[in-house]
């Protein structure tokens, strides 16, 4: 399982690592800085 870690801030970032073969992502700072983590997660995965 290839996991992409760090530096994921936009849906485009997620698409890029997914296209490169990542089967999972690890997101931290970009979500923890948001007031509504649930909404930010939905937006990131849109």
Backbone as a ProteinNet text record, in pm:
[ID]
protein_1_A
[PRIMARY]
XXXXXXXXXXXXXXXXXXXXXXXXXXXXXXXXXXXXXXXXXXXXXX
[TERTIARY]
85.3	0	89.3	72.4	147.6	67.3	129.1	62.9	132.3	53.5	106.2	93.3	202.6	204.4	251.6	189.5	232.6	214.6	189.2	180.4	53.4	-49.5	-176.1	-272.5	-298.7	-382.1	-503.8	-503.6	-612.6	-660.9	-781.6	-827.8	-732.3	-668.8	-572.7	-451.4	-408.1	-297.5	-335.4	-456.7	-504.4	-511.3	-562.5	-571.8	-433.6	-337.4	-201.5	-140	-148.4	-87.7	-166.2	-295.9	-377.1	-337.1	-319.7	-278.1	-138.8	-57.1	77.8	79.8	-37.5	-45.4	-72.2	-89.4	-117.4	-254.9	-259.6	-385.1	-445.4	-370	-416.7	-341.8	-401.8	-335.7	-335.6	-232.6	-221.9	-221	-323.9	-339.4	-338.9	-266.6	-260.8	-287.6	-183.1	-188.1	-298.9	-317	-417.1	-557.6	-583.2	-714.9	-719.5	-612.8	-613.5	-620	-587.2	-594.6	-733.8	-826.1	-960.9	-1056	-1148.4	-1248.9	-1345.4	-1378.5	-1471	-1394.9	-1336.4	-1253.3	-1335.2	-1457.9	-1541.8	-1567.1	-1602.4	-1626.9	-1498.1	-1387.7	-1259.7	-1220.6	-1250.4	-1222.4	-1305.9	-1433	-1519.7	-1467.4	-1426.9	-1376.4	-1247	-1160.5	-1033.8	-1054.5	-1155.2	-1181.2	-1280.4	-1325.3	-1424.5	-1368.9
-117.5	0	122.9	206.6	331.5	441.7	508.7	615	747.6	848	982.8	1059.3	1122.5	1194.4	1337.9	1427.9	1567.7	1646.8	1774.3	1866.5	1856.9	1796.4	1782.3	1888.2	1987.1	2099.4	2120.8	2063.4	2088.2	1957.5	1959	1839.9	1803.2	1902.1	1875.4	1798.8	1830.7	1757	1610.7	1586.6	1449.5	1376.4	1442.3	1380.5	1345.6	1432.7	1409.1	1285.5	1274.3	1158	1030.9	1044.2	928.5	878.5	970.1	933.1	871	908	853.8	717	669.6	536	526.9	639.7	634.7	573.1	478.5	414.3	471.4	559.4	623	754.6	845.4	972.8	997.5	1066.4	1107	1259	1316.2	1461.3	1508.2	1612	1663.7	1811.6	1889.1	2034.3	2101.8	2062.8	2132.2	2116.9	2009.9	1992.6	2051.2	2035.2	2079.9	2231.7	2303.5	2449.8	2501.1	2411.4	2450.1	2451.2	2544	2550.7	2433.1	2393.4	2282.1	2171.6	2080.5	1973.7	1882.7	1854.5	1766.6	1827.4	1954.2	2021.4	2030.3	2056.8	2065.3	1930.1	1823	1688.9	1660.6	1694.3	1675	1753.5	1876.6	1960.5	1904.2	1854	1798.5	1675	1596.5	1471.9	1488.8	1611.7	1636.4	1610
0	0	0	-100.8	-110.3	-42.7	54.8	129.8	99.8	61.1	39.3	170.3	212.4	339.2	319.3	390.2	400.5	271.5	289	177.2	95.5	150.5	78.9	130.1	45.6	86.9	-1.9	-122.8	-217.6	-279.3	-336.1	-408.7	-522.9	-582.1	-689.1	-636.3	-514.7	-452.3	-435.1	-388.3	-367.6	-501.5	-604.6	-737.3	-791.2	-768.6	-817.7	-754.3	-622.5	-556.7	-586.3	-603.5	-641	-779.7	-873.5	-1009.1	-1010.2	-912.9	-902.4	-834.5	-790.2	-733.5	-585.3	-518.5	-374.5	-350.7	-260	-224.1	-97.4	-31.6	91.7	107.5	183.9	211.7	361.5	406.6	546.2	547.8	606.1	607.6	752.4	781.1	917.1	924	902.8	922.3	843.1	717.9	635.7	691.7	765.7	828.3	968.8	1042.9	1181.9	1194.8	1089.7	1092.1	1056.4	1027.9	987	1106.3	1105.5	1212.2	1202.1	1079.8	1057.1	984.3	1060.5	1004.4	913.8	951.6	869.9	732	726.8	599	517.1	583	512.8	453.7	524.8	473.6	350.1	356.7	239.6	119.8	141.9	32.7	-25.3	60.4	15.6	-70.7	-37.8	-110.9	-225	-249.5	-355.2	-493.1
[MASK]
++++++++++++++++++++++++++++++++++++++++++++++

